[in-house]
Structure formats: structure tokens, C-alpha cells
XYZ file of C-alpha atoms in Angstrom:
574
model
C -10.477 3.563 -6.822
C -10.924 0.650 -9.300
C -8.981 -2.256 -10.694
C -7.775 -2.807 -14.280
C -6.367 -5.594 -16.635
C -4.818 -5.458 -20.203
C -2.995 -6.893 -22.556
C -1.040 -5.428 -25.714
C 0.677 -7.322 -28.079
C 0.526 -8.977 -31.733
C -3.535 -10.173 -31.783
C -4.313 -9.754 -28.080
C -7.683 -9.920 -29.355
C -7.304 -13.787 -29.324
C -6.876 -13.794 -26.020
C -9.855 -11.749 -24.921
C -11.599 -14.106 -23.276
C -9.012 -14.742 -20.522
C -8.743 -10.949 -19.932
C -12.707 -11.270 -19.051
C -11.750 -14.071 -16.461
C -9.213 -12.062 -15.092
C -11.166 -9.062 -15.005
C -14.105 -10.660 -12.978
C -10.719 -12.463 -11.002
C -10.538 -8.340 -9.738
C -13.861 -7.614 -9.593
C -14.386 -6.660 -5.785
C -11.827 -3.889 -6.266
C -15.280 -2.444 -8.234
C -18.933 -1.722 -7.020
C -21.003 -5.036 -7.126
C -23.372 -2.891 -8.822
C -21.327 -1.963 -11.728
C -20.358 -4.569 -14.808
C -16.735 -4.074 -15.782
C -16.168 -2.459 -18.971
C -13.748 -3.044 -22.355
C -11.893 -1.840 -24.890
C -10.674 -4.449 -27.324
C -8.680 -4.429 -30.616
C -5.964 -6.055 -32.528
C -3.065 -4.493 -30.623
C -4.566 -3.905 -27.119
C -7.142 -4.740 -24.727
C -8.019 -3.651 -21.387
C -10.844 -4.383 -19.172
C -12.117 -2.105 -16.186
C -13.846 -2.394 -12.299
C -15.057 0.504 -11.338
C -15.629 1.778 -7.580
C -17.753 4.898 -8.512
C -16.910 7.403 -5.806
C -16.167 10.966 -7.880
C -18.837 11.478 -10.635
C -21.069 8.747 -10.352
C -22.595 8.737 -13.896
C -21.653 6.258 -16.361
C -20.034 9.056 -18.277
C -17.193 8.782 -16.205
C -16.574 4.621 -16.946
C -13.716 3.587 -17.798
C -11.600 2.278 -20.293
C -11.869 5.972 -20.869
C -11.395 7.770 -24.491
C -12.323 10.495 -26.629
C -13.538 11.087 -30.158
C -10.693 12.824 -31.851
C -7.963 11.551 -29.125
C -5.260 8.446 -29.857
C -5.626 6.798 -26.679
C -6.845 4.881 -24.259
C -6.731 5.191 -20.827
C -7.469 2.973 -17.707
C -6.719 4.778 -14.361
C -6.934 3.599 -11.064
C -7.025 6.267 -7.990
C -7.854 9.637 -6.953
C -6.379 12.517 -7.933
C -6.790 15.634 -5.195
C -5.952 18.617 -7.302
C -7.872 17.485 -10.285
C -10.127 20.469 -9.619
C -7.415 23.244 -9.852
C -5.802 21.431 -13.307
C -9.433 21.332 -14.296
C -9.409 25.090 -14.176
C -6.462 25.281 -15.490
C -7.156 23.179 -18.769
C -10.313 24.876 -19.383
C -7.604 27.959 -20.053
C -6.143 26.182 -22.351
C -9.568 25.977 -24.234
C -10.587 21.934 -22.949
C -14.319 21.381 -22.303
C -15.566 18.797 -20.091
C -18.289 16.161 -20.166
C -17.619 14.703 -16.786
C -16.778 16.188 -13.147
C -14.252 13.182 -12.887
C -10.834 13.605 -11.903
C -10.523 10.745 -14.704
C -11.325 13.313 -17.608
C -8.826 15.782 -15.815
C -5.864 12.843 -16.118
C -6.912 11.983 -19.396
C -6.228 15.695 -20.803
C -3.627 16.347 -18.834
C -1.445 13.698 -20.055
C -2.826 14.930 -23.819
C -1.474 18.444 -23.145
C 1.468 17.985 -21.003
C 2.941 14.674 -21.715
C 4.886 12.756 -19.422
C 5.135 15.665 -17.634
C 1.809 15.668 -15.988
C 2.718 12.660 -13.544
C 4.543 15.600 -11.483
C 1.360 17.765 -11.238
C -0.912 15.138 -9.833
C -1.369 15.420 -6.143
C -2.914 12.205 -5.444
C -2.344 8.232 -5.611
C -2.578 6.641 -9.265
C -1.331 3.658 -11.260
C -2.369 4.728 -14.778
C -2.048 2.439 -18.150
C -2.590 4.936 -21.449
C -2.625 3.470 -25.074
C -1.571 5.287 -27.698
C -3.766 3.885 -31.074
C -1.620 5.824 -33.267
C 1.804 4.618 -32.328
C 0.882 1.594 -30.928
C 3.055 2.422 -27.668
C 1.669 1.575 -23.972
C 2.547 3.916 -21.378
C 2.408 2.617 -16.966
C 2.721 4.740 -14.532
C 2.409 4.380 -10.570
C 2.057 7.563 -8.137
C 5.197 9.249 -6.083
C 4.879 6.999 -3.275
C 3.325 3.476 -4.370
C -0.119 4.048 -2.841
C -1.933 2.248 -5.972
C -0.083 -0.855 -7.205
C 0.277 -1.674 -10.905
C 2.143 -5.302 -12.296
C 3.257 -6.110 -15.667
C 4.668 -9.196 -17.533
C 6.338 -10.198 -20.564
C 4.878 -13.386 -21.979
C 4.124 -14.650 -24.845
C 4.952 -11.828 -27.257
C 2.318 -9.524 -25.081
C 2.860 -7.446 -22.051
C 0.303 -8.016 -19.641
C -0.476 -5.374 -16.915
C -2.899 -5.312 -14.012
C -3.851 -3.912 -10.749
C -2.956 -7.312 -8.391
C -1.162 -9.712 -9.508
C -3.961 -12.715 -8.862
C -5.255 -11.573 -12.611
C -2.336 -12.619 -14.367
C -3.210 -16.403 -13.600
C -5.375 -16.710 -16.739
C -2.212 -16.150 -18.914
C 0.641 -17.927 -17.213
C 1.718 -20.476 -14.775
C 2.734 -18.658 -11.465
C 6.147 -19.965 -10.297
C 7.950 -18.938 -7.183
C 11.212 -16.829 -7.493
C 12.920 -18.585 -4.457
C 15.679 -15.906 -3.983
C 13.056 -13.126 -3.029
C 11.262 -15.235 -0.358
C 13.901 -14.165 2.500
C 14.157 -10.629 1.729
C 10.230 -10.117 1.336
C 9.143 -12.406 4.740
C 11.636 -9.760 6.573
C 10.801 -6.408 5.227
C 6.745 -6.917 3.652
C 8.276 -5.865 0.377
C 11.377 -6.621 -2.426
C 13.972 -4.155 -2.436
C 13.593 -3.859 -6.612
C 11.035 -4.443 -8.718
C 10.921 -8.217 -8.803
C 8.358 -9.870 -7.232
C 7.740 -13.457 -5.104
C 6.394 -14.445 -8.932
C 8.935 -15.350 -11.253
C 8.878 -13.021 -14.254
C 6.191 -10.554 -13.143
C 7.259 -7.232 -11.616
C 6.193 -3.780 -10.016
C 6.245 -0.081 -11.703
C 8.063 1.136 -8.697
C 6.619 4.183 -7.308
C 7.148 7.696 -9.231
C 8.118 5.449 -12.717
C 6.912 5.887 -16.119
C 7.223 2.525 -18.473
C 7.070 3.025 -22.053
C 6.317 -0.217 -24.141
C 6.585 0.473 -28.023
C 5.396 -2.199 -30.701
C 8.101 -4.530 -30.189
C 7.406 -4.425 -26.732
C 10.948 -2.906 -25.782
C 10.675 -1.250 -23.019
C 12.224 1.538 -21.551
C 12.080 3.221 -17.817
C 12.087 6.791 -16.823
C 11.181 8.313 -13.238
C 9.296 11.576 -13.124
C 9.985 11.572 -9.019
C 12.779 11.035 -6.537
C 12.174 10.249 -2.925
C 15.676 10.944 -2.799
C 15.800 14.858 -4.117
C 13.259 15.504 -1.055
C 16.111 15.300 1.214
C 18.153 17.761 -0.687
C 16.108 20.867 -0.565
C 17.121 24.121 0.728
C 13.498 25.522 1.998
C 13.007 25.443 5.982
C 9.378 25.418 6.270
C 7.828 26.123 9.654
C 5.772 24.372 12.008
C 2.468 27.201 10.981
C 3.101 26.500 7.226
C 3.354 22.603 7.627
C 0.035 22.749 9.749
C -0.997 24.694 6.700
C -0.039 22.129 4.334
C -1.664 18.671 6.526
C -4.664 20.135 7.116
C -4.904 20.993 3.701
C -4.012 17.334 2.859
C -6.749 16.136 4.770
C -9.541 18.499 3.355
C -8.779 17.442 0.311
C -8.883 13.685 0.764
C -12.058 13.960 1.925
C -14.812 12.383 -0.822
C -17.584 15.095 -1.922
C -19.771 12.534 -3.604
C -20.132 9.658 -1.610
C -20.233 8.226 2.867
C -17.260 8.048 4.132
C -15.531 7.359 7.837
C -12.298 7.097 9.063
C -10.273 4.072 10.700
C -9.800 5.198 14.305
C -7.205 3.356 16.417
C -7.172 5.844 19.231
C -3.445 6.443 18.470
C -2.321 9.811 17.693
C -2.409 9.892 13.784
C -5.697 8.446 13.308
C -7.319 10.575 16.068
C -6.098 13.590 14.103
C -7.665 12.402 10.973
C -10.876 12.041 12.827
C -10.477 15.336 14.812
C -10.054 17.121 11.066
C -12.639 15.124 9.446
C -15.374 15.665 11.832
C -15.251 19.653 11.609
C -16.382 18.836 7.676
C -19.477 16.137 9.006
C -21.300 16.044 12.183
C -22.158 12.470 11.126
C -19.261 11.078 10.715
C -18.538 7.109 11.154
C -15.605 5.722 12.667
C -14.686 1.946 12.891
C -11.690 0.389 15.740
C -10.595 -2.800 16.517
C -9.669 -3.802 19.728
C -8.173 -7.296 21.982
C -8.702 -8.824 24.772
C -5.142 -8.101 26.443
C -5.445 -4.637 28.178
C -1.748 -3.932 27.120
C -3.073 -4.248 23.387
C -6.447 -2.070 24.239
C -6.890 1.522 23.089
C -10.730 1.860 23.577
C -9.878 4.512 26.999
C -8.603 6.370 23.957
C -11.040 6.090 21.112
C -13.754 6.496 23.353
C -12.213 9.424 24.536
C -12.221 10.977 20.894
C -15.290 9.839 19.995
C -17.209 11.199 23.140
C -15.720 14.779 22.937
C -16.527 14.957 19.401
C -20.165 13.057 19.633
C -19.319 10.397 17.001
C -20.576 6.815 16.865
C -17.843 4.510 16.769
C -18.199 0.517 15.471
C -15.936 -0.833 17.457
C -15.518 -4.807 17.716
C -13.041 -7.712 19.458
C -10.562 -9.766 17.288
C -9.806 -13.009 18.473
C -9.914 -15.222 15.333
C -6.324 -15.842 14.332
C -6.821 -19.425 14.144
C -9.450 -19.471 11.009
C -7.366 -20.999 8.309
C -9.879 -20.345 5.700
C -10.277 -16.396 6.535
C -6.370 -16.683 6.837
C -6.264 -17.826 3.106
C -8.609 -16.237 1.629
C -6.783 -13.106 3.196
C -3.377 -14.177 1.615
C -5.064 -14.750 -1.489
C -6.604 -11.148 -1.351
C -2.769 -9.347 -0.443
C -1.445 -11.772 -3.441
C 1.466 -12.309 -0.880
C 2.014 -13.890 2.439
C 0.968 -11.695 5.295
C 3.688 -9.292 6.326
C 1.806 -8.746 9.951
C -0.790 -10.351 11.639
C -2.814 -6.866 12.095
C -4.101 -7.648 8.555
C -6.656 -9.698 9.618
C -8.080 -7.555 11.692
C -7.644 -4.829 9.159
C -10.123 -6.971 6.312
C -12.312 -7.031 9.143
C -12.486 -3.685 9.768
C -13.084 -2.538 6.398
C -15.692 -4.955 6.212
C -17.678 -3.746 8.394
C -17.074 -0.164 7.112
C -18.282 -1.544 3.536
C -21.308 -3.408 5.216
C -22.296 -0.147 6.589
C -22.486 1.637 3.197
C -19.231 3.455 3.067
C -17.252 3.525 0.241
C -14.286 5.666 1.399
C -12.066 5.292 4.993
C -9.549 7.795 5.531
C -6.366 6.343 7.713
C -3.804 7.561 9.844
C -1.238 5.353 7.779
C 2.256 7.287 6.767
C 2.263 9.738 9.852
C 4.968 7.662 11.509
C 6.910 7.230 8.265
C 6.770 11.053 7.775
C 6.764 12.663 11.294
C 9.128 10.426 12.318
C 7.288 8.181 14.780
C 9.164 5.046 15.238
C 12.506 4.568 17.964
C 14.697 4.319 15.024
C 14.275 7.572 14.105
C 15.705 8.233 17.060
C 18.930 5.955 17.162
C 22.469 8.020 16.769
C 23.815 8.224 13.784
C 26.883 5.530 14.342
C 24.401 2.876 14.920
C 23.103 3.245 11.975
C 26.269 4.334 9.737
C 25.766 1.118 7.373
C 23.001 -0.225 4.712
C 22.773 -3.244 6.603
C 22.660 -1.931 10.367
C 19.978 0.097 9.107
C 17.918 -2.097 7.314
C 17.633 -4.719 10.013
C 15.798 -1.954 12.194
C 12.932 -2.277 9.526
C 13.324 -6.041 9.521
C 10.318 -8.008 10.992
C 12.401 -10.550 11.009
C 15.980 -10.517 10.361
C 16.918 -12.488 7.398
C 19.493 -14.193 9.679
C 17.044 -16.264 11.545
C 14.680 -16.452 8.471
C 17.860 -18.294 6.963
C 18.323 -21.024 9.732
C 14.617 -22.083 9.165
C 14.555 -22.116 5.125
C 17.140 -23.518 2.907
C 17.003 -20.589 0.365
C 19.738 -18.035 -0.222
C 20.379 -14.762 1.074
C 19.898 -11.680 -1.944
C 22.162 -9.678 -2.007
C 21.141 -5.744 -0.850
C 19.712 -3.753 -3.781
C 22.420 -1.909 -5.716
C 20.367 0.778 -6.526
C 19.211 1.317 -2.730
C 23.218 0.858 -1.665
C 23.956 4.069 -4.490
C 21.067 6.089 -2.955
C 21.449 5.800 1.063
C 25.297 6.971 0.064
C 23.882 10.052 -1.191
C 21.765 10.853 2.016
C 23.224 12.579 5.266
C 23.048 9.642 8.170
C 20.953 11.518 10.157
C 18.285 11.367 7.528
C 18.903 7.435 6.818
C 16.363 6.092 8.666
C 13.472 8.669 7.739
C 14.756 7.930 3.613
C 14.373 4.370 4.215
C 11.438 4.527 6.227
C 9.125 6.420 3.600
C 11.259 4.064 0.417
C 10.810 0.869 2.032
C 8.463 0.569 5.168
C 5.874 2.455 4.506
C 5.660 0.296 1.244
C 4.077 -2.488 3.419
C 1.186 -0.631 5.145
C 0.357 0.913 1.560
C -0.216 -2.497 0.343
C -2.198 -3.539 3.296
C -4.817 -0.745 2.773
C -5.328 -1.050 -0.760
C -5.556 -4.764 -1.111
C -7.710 -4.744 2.594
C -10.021 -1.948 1.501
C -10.469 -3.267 -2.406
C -11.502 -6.546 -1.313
C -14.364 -5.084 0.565
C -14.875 -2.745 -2.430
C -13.083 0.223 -0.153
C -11.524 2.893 -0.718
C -8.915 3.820 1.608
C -6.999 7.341 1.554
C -3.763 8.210 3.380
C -3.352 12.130 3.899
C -0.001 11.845 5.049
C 1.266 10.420 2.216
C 1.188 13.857 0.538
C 3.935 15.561 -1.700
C 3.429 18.798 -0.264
C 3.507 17.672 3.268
C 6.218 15.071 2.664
C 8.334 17.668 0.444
C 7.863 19.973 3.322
C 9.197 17.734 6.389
C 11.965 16.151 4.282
C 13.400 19.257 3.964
C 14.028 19.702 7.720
C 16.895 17.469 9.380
C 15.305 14.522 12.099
C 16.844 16.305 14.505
C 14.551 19.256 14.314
C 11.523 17.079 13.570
C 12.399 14.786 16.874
C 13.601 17.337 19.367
C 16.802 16.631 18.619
C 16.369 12.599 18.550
C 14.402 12.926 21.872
C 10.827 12.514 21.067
C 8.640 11.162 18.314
C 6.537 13.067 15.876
C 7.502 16.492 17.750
C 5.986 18.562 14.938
C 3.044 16.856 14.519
C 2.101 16.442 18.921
C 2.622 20.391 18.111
C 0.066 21.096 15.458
C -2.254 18.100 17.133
C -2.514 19.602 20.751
C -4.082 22.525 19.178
C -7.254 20.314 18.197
C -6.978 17.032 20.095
C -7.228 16.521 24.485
C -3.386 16.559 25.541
C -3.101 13.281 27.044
C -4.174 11.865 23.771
C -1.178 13.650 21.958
C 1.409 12.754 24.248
C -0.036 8.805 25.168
C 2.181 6.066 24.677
C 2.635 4.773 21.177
C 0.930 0.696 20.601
C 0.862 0.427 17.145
C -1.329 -1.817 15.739
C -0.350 -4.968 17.426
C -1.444 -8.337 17.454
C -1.249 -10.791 20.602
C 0.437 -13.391 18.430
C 2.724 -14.673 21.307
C 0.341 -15.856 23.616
C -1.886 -17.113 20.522
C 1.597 -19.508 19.212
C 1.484 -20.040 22.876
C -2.130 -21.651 23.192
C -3.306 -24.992 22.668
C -5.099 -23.918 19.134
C -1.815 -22.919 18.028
C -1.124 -26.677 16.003
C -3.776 -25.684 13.475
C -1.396 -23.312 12.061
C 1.920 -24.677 13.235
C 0.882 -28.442 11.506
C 1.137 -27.092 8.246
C 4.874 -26.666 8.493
C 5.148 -29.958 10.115
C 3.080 -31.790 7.297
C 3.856 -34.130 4.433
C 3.290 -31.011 1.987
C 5.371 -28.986 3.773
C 8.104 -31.413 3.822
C 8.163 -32.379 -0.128
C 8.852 -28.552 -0.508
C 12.298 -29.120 0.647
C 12.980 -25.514 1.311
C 12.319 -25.994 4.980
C 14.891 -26.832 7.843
C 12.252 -29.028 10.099
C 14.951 -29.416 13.131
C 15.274 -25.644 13.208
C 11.777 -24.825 12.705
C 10.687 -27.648 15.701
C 13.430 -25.760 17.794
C 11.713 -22.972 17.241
C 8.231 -24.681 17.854
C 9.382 -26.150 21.393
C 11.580 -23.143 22.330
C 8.355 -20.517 21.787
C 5.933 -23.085 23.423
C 8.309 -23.705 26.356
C 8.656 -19.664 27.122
C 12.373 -19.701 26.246
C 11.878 -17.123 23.577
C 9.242 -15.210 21.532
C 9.597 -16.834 18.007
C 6.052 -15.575 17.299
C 6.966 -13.470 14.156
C 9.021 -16.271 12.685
C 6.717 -18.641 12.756
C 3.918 -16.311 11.970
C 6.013 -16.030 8.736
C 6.663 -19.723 7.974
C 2.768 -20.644 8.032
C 2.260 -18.143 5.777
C 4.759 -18.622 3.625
C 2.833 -21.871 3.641
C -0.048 -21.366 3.087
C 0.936 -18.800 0.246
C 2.632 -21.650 -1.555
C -0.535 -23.712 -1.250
C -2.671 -20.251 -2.450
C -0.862 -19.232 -5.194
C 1.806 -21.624 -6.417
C 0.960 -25.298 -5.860
């Protein structure tokens, strides 16, 4: 897991300075120990942070090329099966100088092509060079674990890992018909961003710049196809499959722990991990508000199994600074409150010498673990019905409070979901759209504490393998969550922690709007700033302020929203 700038273009060298700036502007997504790393010419430059965590020589550095080869690559990830393609490029007569999975990427794309995207099992956003033709190649893994942002400026394309590097080269200015669509659903529906002119590969997508920097888009995956399969796995070969997953997210080289709510998913995790280290570390977050607590549970995990658990209380929702420096961090506003606690978290995981957390993130998303996987299909029969179920807030109310127009739904999404059974709407949508969220939250929350988080069920095989079977066989026919997976997990885990009732990870924003601390975030939408911005309704958003305060509603999420929206303006744009 690292971070990477570059720029190609007529004499990027000129420009080489500012790609140090915004190199070091990335820097905690490396070790503190490690100095980033170049490659510069004419045509293309490209700086690297490194988070050593498979082959920790300096052989393995990156930007990463061969004598004899035409390009260059930076790569940013893990790749799971890098030992197997290993093998299987030494058979095609390739020697080694590393034990890197980088090396293994970097000669698999020389022998196969563009098709070697499809035979890494892993998460990657990879940038490759080519000296010869002068071309530049991006491409981001099946799912969007690993982000990777490009723009078009000045006669260069500029790419990076966050988008916080690109402030070196351009003005950031806010693309004001996004903001409604992202505050509601964490993400954009394409691959525009909340900055005007700078975008996201979308997950599974190859980008192919030539000299002229035309550009031109081809996807080596589709989410979509998964659906359309005609293999029926069973439960004994998709047990196979996760626990497979999970052995092979686990680091060989470095400490690692795993995030431990006490909910089902990350439980399992633990359960799996611990039968590979006795010593394992796991790290929780809890709240005051018993509703909110799940210590009975991760105390109950973490006593069967003999593990030490850091555990610790959140309660400081009202630190502006933390609050922006968090924003600043995600590169967005905060989709959910829980990402506080989250940087947190992984802070103390980093503080305590671990370089690698594996999560429970994408089990809900796969195993169908929310209630609208279990709606009937004629409440969900239409784009928009459906999407609202993954709305934190509707865009509806987001419109009465912010004089900003409505975008229109994604074409591309609308010619998709009519190519999907209904009763497999909500799972496609989940995995395309929600899930992109949470992925964001754990790279940009683990990379600013120089972490490595890993998600082993957000897997091809596994997810290949469950999207093949209807969500009426994976949800007892629309009658309980995560069936399969409560199967395969009361094999290993105590049976009231399988079958407890789902929390989440919530935060007790209500009665925190509620309190008497809550006009240190609430006065930045009332101030002079706020005002000037004119994209605020002020007699909506003080009905909402008096309603929420008064008890006649829980407007909690919208105004968590508006202050940062806010303060994201004042971060990033102002």
C-alpha cells in the first residue's frame, strides 16, 4: 500500500518541482521511514511513497523498472495471487530479483498485456509508462478498493493516488451539480468528481493516454456479468472460497491486527485470523449509549479466543480541528460520522506498530446484510425507488436546504440496472455504489495513519461465487440477512454472536445535534462565510436547526452533511 503522483506531457520535467510538493502532500500514505522516490524525464514523471509491507528491501522501491523493459511502473496495492503468477512466469522463463508482488505486476503486464488486470486477485490502482511509445496506461482494481485521479491541464495529464496532490498544479474549483448527489450517496454516480475537471478511473477500467494525450477507455471487468452466470456454487465451496480469501489477505512480512466491532463480519475475520497467530491484536471502538455498545460482544470474542483487544470511548465529535483535518485526509466531506472514530482507530493500530488491519468491510454488500436486500421486488421496481434506499439523505431534503440543482441519474447506471433481474437490484447496486463509500473510508483512514487496511470480502472469487446465486437463496428467501454466511460462521464463532442483532457502526449524532456543544458545528452554517456562499437556504436550514433541537424530528444526518459540506468548502476550495 503506497501513494503515487505523476505527470506526462510535453516537458513535464519543468514542472518537477511541484510533483515533489505534491508527493510529500501524500506522504503519510508511505512509511515515515522511507524517502519517496522518482523517475523523471522529458515526457513523464512520477514520484512514489512507499508503505513497505511485502519485501521490505529497497529492491522492491518504486517507481519500478527494468534494464531492457520500456516502462515504468508505479503501483499502489496488494496483489494476493502474486505468488501463483510468480510461478507461473518463471515458466515462461522470467527471473526475479525481488519477492514483491510489485515485480510479479510489472511482468505480468509485460507478458500478457492488458489482459493481466483480469488475473490479479487483489486491490490495485496501477500507472505504467511506456518510454517507447510514449503512451500512459491507469488502471484501478475490480471493485475500487485503491483510488486513482487524473486531470487534463495544461497540455499534461496529471494522475495521483488522492486528489489533495493535484493542488500544486491547479486551482481546485467546486463542480456545484455533484454536491447533492455525493452528500446523499458518499460517492458520484460517474466518474466526475466534487472538483471541477478532475475525475476517477472507475473500478475494473483501463485508461490509455497516447502522446497527444487522447485518451481512450476500456473495462477489463463488469460488476454487471457477475449476475449473469450459470454456476450454482454451494454453501461448502463458498466456505471454501472466504476462508481462502482471508488466508490470503493475511501479511507474511510484517504485524498485523484486525478491526473488531463485535458484529458478525468482523468477528469472523478475527475468528479466521487468529487460527494463523496466537498473538494477534485487535482494536474496537465503543460509546457511551448502551444501544450503540458492542463490548458484551467483542469481549466475548476476544475472551474465547485469548486475544488482547485495544478498545477505547469516542466522544469527541465536537473537535473542529480533528473534524478538518479528517475532511482534508478523505479529500471530501464526510459521508458518516463513524469516520472519526475510524482515524482514531487506526491510529492507535499504527501507534502500536502495525502496519496492516484486516476489516469486516463488504460482508454486508456481498452476503446481503442490509433490510433492503430484503424489500419485495415491486418496491423496488424503479432506479429511483431503489436508489433512495442507499441514500443517507435523500436528495429531496438535501434540495430544500441548498440552492443547487438536482443531476440527473447516471445514464450508464439507468442502461445497466435494466439489464439485471429485480430481485438482484439491490445486491447490484449495493456492491456498484454503496460499498464505494466504506472503500474510501478505509483507504484514506488507514493511509493517513500510514495503514494498510484489507477487505477479504471484497474478493472476485467469493463475490463471483454469491452473485451467481439469486437473493432469495442467499436471504432465506428475503427472510433473513447474510443466511449463507451465519451458516459457514456458526461453525467457528459462539451462536449468539452469529445470530445477534445487527448495529452497524453508528454514531450517536442525534443526541450530540441535540446538546448544548452542538453550535460549534451548527454556527458555521449560520456564519457570515457561510452566507456569502449563497448556495444555502438559511430559513430551511434554521427550520431544520429548531425542529431537531426542539425533538420534532431527527435532522441529524442533514445537518451532519451541511457542516461538512462547510467545512469542506473552507478545506479545499476557499
Amino acid at each position: 500500500m503506497c501513494g503515487f503522483v505523476g505527470t506526462m506531457g510535453q516537458n513535464s520535467l519543468a514542472s518537477f518541482s511541484l510533483l515533489e510538493k505534491s508527493v510529500d502532500s501524500i506522504g503519510h500514505r508511505g512509511s515515515l521511514s522511507l524517502q519517496p522516490q522518482f523517475y523523471k524525464s522529458q515526457m513523464f514523471c512520477c514520484g512514489f511513497s512507499r508503505l513497505d509491507i511485502c519485501d521490505l528491501n529497497d529492491r522492491a522501491n518504486q517507481p519500478f523498472f527494468k534494464e531492457g523493459y520500456e516502462h515504468i511502473m508505479c503501483f499502489n496495492g496488494e496483489i494476493y495471487n502474486f505468488q501463483e503468477l510468480k510461478n507461473e512466469l518463471i515458466k515462461l522463463g522470467y527471473t526475479f530479483g525481488t519477492t514483491s508482488d510489485t515485480e510479479v505486476v510489472y511482468y505480468t503486464y509485460h507478458h500478457f498485456g492488458k489482459e493481466c488486470f483480469k488475473k490479479l486477485r487483489g486491490m490495485f490502482a496501477i500507472a505504467i509508462f511506456h518510454t517507447k511509445t510514449q503512451e500512459l496506461l491507469l488502471a484501478r482494481d475490480h471493485f475500487g478498493i485503491k483510488p486513482l485521479y487524473y486531470c487534463i491541464k495544461h497540455d499534461k495529464v496529471y494522475f495521483s493516488s488522492e486528489i489533495k496532490a493535484f493542488k500544486n498544479f491547479l486551482k481546485f474549483e467546486v463542480l456545484k451539480e455533484n454536491i447533492i448527489e455525493f452528500l446523499s450517496l458518499g460517492i458520484n454516480l460517474d466518474n466526475t468528481t466534487l472538483f471541477k475537471d478532475i475525475y476517477s478511473v472507475l473500478p475494473g477500467e483501463i485508461l490509455y493516454f497516447d502522446s497527444s494525450l487522447a485518451c481512450k477507455t476500456t473495462p477489463f471487468f463488469s460488476l454487471l456479468d457477475t449476475f449473469n452466470t450459470s454456476s450454482s456454487p454451494d454453501i461448502d465451496t463458498i466456505e471454501s472460497i472466504l476462508l481462502k480469501s482471508i488466508e490470503k489477505h493475511i501479511p507474511t512480512d510484517v504485524d498485523y491486527g484486525t478491526q473488531l466491532s463485535g458484529g458478525l463480519d468482523s468477528s469472523f475475520v478475527t475468528t479466521i485470523c487468529h487460527k494463523y497467530n496466537q498473538n494477534l491484536q485487535t482494536f474496537s471502538v465503543n460509546f457511551h449509549i448502551p444501544t450503540l455498545d458492542e463490548s458484551y460482544f467483542q469481549n466475548m470474542l476476544t475472551s474465547q479466543l485469548g486475544i488482547h483487544n485495544h478498545s477505547f470511548i469516542y466522544d469527541d465529535f465536537f473537535n473542529i480541528e480533528f473534524l478538518k483535518q479528517s475532511i482534508y485526509y478523505e479529500d471530501f466531506p464526510l459521508h458518516h460520522p463513524n469516520i472519526l472514530a475510524s482515524n482514531k482507530l487506526n491510529n492507535l493500530a499504527s501507534k502500536c506498530g502495525l502496519k496492516v488491519l484486516l476489516s469486516g468491510d463488504g460482508a454486508d454488500e456481498v452476503f446481503c446484510g442490509y433490510q433492503w436486500h430484503l424489500l419485495q421486488p415491486q418496491m423496488i421496481d424503479n432506479l429511483s425507488l431503489a436508489l433512495l434506499n442507499l441514500a443517507y439523505v435523500s436528495p429531496q431534503l438535501l434540495s430544500q436546504t441548498l440552492n443547487l440543482p438536482l443531476k440527473p441519474i447516471n445514464k450508464t447506471l439507468i442502461d445497466e440496472t435494466r439489464k439485471i433481474q429485480t430481485d438482484n437490484m439491490m445486491t447490484f447496486l449495493g456492491q456498484k455504489i454503496y460499498l464505494q463509500k466504506w472503500l474510501r473510508r478505509q483507504d484514506r483512514s488507514g493511509m493517513q495513519n500510514s495503514l494498510e487496511i484489507r477487505v477479504p470480502f471484497v474478493d472476485t472469487h467469493l463475490i463471483q461465487a454469491l452473485n451467481s446465486l439469486d437473493t432469495k437463496t442467499k436471504t432465506q428467501n428475503l427472510a433473513q440477512n447474510k443466511f449463507i454466511l451465519k451458516l459457514i460462521a456458526q461453525k467457528y464463532m459462539p451462536y449468539n454472536l452469529v445470530y445477534q442483532q445487527k448495529i452497524g457502526f453508528p454514531i450517536p449524532i442525534r443526541e450530540w445535534f441535540s446538546s448544548s456543544q452542538s453550535h460549534m458545528l451548527l454556527s458555521l452554517l449560520q456564519s457570515d462565510r457561510a452566507k456569502d456562499r449563497h448556495i444555502y437556504n438559511n430559513q430551511q436550514i434554521s427550520h431544520f436547526i429548531n425542529a431537531h433541537q426542539s425533538n420534532q424530528g431527527d435532522y441529524s444526518r442533514l445537518l451532519w452533511l451541511l457542516c461538512n459540506l462547510e467545512l469542506w468548502l473552507q478545506v479545499y476550495i476557499d
